[in-house]
mmCIF file of C-alpha atoms in Angstrom:
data_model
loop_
_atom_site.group_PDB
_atom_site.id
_atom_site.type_symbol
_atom_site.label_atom_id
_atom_site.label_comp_id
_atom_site.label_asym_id
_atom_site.label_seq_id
_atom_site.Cartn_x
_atom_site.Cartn_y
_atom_site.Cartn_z
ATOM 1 C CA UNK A 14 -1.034 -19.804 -6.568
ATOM 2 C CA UNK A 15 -0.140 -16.856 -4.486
ATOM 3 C CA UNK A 16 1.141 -14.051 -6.112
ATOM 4 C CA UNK A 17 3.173 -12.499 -3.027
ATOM 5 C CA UNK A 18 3.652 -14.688 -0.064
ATOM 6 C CA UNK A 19 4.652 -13.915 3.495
ATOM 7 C CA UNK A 20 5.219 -15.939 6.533
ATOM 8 C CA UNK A 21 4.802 -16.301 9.164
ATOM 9 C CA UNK A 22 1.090 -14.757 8.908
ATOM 10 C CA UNK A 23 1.060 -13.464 12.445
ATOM 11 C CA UNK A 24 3.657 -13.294 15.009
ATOM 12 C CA UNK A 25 3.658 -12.239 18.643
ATOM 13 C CA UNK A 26 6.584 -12.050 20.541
ATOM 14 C CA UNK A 27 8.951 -10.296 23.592
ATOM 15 C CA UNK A 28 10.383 -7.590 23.202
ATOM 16 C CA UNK A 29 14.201 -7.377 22.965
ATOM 17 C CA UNK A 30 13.806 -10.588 20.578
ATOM 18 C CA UNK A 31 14.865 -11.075 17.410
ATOM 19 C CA UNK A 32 12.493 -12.384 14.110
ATOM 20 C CA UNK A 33 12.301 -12.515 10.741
ATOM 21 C CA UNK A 34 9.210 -12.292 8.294
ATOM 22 C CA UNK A 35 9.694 -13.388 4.767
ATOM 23 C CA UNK A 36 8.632 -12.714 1.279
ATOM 24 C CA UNK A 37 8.230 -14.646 -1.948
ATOM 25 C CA UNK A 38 6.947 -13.451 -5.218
ATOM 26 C CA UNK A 39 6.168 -15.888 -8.110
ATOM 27 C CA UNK A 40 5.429 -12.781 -10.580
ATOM 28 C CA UNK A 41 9.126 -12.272 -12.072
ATOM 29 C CA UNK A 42 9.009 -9.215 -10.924
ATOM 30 C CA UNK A 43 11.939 -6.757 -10.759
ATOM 31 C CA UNK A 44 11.716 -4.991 -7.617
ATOM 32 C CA UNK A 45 9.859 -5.732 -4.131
ATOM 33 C CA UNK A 46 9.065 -3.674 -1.236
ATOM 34 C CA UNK A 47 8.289 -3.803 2.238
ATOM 35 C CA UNK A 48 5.835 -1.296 3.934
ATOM 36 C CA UNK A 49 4.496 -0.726 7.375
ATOM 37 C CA UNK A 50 1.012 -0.172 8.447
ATOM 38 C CA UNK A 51 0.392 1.165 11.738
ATOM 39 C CA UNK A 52 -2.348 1.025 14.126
ATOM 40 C CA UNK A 53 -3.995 3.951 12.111
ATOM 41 C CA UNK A 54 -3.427 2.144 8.992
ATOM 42 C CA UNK A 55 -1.041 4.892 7.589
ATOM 43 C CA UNK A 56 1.000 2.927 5.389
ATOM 44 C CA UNK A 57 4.736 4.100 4.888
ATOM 45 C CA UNK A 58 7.433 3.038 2.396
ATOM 46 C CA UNK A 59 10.578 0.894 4.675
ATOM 47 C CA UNK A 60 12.765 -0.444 1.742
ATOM 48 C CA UNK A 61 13.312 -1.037 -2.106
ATOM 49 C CA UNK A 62 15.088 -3.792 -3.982
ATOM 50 C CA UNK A 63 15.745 -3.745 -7.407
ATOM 51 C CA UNK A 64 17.071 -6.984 -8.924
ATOM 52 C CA UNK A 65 18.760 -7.696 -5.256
ATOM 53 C CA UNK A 66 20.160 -4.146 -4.613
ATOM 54 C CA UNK A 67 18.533 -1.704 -2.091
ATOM 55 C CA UNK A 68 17.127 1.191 -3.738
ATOM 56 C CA UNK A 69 15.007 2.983 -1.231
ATOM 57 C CA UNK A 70 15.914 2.796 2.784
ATOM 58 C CA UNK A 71 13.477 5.385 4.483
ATOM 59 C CA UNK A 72 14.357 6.518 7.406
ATOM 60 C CA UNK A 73 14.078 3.291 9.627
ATOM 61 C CA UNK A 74 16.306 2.168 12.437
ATOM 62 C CA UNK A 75 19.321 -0.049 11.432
ATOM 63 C CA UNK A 76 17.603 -2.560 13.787
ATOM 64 C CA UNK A 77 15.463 -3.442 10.406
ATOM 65 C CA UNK A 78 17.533 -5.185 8.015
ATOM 66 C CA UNK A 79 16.248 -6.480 4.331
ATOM 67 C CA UNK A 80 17.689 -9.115 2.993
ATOM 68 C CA UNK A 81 17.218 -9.994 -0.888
ATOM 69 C CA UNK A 82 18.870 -13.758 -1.807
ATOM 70 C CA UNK A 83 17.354 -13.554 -5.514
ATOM 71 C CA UNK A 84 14.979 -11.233 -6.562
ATOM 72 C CA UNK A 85 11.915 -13.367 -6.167
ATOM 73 C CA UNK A 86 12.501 -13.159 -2.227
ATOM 74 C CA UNK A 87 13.258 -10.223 0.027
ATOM 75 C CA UNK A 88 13.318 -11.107 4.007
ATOM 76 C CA UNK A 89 12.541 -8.337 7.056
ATOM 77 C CA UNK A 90 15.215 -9.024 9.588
ATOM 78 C CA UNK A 91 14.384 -6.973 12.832
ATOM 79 C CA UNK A 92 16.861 -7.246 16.306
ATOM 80 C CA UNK A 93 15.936 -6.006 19.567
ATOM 81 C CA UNK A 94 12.672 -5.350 19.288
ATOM 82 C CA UNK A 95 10.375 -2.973 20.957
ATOM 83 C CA UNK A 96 7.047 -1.901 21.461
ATOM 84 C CA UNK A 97 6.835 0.772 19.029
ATOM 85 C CA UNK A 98 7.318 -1.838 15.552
ATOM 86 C CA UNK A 99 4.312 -3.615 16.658
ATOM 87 C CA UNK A 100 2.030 -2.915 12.985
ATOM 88 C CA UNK A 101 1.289 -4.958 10.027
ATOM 89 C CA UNK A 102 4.256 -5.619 7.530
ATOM 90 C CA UNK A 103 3.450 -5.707 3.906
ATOM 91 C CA UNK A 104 5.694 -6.937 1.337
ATOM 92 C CA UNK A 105 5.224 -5.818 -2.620
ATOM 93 C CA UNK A 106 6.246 -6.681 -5.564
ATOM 94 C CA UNK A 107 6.130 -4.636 -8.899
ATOM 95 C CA UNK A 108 7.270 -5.084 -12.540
ATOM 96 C CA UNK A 109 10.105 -3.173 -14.382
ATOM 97 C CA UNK A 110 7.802 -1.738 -16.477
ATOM 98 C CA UNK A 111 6.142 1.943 -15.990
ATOM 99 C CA UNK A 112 2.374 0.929 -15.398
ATOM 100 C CA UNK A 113 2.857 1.695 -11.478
ATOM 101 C CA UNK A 114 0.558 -1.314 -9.832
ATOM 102 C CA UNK A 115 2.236 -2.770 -6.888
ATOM 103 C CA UNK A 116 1.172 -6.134 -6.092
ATOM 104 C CA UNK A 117 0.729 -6.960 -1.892
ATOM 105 C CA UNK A 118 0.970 -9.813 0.069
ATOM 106 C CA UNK A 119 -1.504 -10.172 2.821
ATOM 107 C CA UNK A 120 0.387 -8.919 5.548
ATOM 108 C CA UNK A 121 2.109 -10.008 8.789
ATOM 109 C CA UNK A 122 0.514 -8.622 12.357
ATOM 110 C CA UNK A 123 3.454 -8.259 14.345
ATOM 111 C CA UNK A 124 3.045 -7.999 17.937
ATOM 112 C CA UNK A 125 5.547 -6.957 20.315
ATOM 113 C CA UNK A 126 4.459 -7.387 24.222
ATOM 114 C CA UNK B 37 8.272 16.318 -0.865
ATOM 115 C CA UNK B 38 5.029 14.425 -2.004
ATOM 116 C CA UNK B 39 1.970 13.663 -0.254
ATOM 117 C CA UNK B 40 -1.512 12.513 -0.387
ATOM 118 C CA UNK B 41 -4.563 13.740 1.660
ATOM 119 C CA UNK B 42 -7.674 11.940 2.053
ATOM 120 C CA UNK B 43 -10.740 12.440 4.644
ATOM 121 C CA UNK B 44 -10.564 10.686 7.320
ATOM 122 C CA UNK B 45 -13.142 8.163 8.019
ATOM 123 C CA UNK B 46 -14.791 5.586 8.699
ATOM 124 C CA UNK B 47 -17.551 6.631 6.303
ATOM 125 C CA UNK B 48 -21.090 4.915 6.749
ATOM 126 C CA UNK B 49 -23.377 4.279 4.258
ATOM 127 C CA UNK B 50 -26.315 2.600 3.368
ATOM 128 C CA UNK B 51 -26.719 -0.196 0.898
ATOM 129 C CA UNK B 52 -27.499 2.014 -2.822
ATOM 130 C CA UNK B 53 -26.040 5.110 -1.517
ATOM 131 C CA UNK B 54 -23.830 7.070 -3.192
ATOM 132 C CA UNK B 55 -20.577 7.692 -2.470
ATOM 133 C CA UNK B 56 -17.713 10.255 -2.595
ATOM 134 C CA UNK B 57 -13.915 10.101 -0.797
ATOM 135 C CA UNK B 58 -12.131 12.700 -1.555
ATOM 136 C CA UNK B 59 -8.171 12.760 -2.088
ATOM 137 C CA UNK B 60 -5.992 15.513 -2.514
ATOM 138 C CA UNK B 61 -2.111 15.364 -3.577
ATOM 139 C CA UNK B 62 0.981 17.470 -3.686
ATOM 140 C CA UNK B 63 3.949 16.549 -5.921
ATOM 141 C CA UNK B 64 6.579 17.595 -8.036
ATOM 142 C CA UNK B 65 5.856 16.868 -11.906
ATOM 143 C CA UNK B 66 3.180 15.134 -12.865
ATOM 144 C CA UNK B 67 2.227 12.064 -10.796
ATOM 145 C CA UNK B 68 0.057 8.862 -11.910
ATOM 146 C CA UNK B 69 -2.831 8.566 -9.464
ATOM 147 C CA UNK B 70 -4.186 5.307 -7.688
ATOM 148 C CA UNK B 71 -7.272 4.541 -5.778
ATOM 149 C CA UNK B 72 -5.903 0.800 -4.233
ATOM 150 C CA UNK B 73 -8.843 -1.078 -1.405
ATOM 151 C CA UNK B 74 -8.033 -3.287 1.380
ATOM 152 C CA UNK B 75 -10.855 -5.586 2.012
ATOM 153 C CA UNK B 76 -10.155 -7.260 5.905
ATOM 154 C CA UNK B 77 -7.386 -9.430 6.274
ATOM 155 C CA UNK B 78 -5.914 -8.788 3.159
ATOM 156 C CA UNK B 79 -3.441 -7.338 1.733
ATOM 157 C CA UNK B 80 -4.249 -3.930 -0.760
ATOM 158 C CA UNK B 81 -5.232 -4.335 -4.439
ATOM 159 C CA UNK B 82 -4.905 -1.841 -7.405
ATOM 160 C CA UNK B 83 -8.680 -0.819 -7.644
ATOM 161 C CA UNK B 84 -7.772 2.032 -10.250
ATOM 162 C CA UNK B 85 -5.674 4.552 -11.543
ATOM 163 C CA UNK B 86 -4.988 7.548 -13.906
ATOM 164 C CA UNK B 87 -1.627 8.438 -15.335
ATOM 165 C CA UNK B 88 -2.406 12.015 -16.379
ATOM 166 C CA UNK B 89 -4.703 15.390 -16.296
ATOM 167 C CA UNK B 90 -8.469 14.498 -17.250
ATOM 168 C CA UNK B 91 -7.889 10.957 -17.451
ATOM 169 C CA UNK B 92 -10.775 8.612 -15.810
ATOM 170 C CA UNK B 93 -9.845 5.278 -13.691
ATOM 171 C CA UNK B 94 -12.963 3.134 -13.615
ATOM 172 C CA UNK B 95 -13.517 -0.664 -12.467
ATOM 173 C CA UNK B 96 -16.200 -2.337 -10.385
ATOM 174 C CA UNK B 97 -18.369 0.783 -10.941
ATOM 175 C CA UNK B 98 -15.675 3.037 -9.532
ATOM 176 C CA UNK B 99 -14.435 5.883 -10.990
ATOM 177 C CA UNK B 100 -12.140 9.045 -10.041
ATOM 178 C CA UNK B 101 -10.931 11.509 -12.497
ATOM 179 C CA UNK B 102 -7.597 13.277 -12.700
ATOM 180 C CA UNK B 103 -8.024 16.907 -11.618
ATOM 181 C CA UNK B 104 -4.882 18.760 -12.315
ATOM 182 C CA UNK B 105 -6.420 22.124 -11.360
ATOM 183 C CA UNK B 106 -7.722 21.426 -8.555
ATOM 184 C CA UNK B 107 -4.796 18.310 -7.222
ATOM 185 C CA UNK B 108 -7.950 16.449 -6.903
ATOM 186 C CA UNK B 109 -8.750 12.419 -7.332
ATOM 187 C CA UNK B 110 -11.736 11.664 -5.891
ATOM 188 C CA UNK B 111 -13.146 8.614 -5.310
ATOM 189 C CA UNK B 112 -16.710 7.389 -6.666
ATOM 190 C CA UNK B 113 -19.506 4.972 -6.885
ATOM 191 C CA UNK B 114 -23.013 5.640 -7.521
ATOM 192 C CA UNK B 115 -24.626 3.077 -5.645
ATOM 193 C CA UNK B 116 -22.735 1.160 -3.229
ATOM 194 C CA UNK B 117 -22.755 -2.833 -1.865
ATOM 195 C CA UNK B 118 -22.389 -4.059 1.657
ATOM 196 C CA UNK B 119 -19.124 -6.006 -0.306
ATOM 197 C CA UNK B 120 -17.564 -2.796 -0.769
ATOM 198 C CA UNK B 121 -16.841 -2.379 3.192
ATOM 199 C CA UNK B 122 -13.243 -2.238 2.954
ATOM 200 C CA UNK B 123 -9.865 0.459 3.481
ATOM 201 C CA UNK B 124 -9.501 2.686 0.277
ATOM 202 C CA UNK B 125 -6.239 4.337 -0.340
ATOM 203 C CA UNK B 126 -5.450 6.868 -2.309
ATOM 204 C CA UNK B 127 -1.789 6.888 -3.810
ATOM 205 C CA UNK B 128 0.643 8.576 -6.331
ATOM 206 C CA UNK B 129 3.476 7.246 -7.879
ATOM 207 C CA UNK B 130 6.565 8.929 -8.949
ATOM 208 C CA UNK B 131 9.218 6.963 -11.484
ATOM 209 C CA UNK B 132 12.816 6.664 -10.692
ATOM 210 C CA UNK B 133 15.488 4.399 -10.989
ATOM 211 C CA UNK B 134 14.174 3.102 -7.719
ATOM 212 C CA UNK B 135 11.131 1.733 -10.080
ATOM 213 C CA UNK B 136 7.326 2.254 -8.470
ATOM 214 C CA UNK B 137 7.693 4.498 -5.732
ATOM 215 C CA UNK B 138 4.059 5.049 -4.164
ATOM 216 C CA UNK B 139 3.146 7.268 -1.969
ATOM 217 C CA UNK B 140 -0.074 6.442 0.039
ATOM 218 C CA UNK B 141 -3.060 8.143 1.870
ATOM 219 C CA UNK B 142 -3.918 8.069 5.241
ATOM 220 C CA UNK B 143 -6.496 5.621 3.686
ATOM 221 C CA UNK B 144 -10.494 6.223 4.827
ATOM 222 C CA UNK B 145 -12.174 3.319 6.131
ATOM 223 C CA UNK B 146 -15.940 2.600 4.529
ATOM 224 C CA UNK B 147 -18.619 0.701 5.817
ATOM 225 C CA UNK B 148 -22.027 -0.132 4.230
ATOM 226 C CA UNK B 149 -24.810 -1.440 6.011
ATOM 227 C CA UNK B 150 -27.338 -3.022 4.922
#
């Protein structure tokens, strides 16, 4: 079984459209994570939940929006899209406890044309 | 703030060579220290860590050691595989109530040939 899951895999689409990419972890973990990779493959902290509750928003445009049903899920929600949030989306998951070891899913390639 | 330096790549090596990546940090308190690797296509994976001064992360032959002195974690392995070809990141995490906040490396891309 996969530990963190997130579909769709790849996704190409206009830009000024709206999509979602979504996350499932089967770990019980506490809090999950989404992170952006660009082009470069710097990787950069978007959002925290912690038991459903944002923790963390960096400084990303409202156009991204997380949504958390139960803490075993945590959906990317991004309107109007441009060219610039073309990158690879990575979703994490990590325990309560203090060891540190975040746990990725295998990414989803957006493309915005 | 906190940050993490690493050289840039891509690296190339040869099958049995030995390598070194280095990593340098800046933070506030003391930091735990990862080394995570993204292999292609996937998604990154812990590789190793250290959670204070003069500790030593090992696994799959890898090793970095903790270098408060110098803000150093450098990155290891004595004689390297063509499997190893991946991303390496180097991270540090600080502890809040917003749980594991890492903060990554530029990561340095390494390629062995055979």
């Amino acid at each position: 079984d996969t530990a963190v899951s997130q579909t769709p895999k790849y996704l190409v689409t206009q830009m000024g459209n709206d999509k979602s990419i979504k996350c499932e972890q089967n770990l019980g973990h506490d809090t999950m994570y989404w992170y952006k990779q660009d082009s470069k493959k710097f990787l950069k902290i978007m959002f925290s939940y912690n038991n459903k509750e944002l923790i963390i928003n960096e400084t990303v445009p409202n156009r991204f929006s997380p949504k958390s049903p139960d803490k075993a899920h945590l959906n990317l929600h991004i309107n109007s899209l441009e060219l610039g949030d073309s990158a690879v989306y990575f979703c994490a998951s990590s325990s309560g406890t203090n060891t540190g070891e975040l746990f990725f899913g295998e990414g989803s390639r957006l493309t915005v044309l | 703030g906190n940050s993490v330096t690493q050289m840039e790549g891509p690296v190339t090596l040869s099958e049995e060579a030995f390598l070194t990546i280095n990593c340098t940090y800046t933070a506030t308190g003391y930091p735990s220290l990862f080394w995570y690797v993204q292999y292609p296509g996937e998604g990154l994976q812990l590789l190793l860590k250290a959670t204070k001064a003069d500790d030593k992360g090992s696994n799959k032959g890898f090793e970095a050691t903790y270098r408060k002195e110098t803000t150093s974690f450098h990155l290891e392995k004595g004689s390297v595989q063509v499997s190893d070809s991946a991303v390496y990141f180097c991270a540090l995490r600080t502890f809040n109530n917003a749980g594991n906040m890492l903060t990554f490396g530029g990561g340095t891309r390494l390629m062995v040939k055979p």
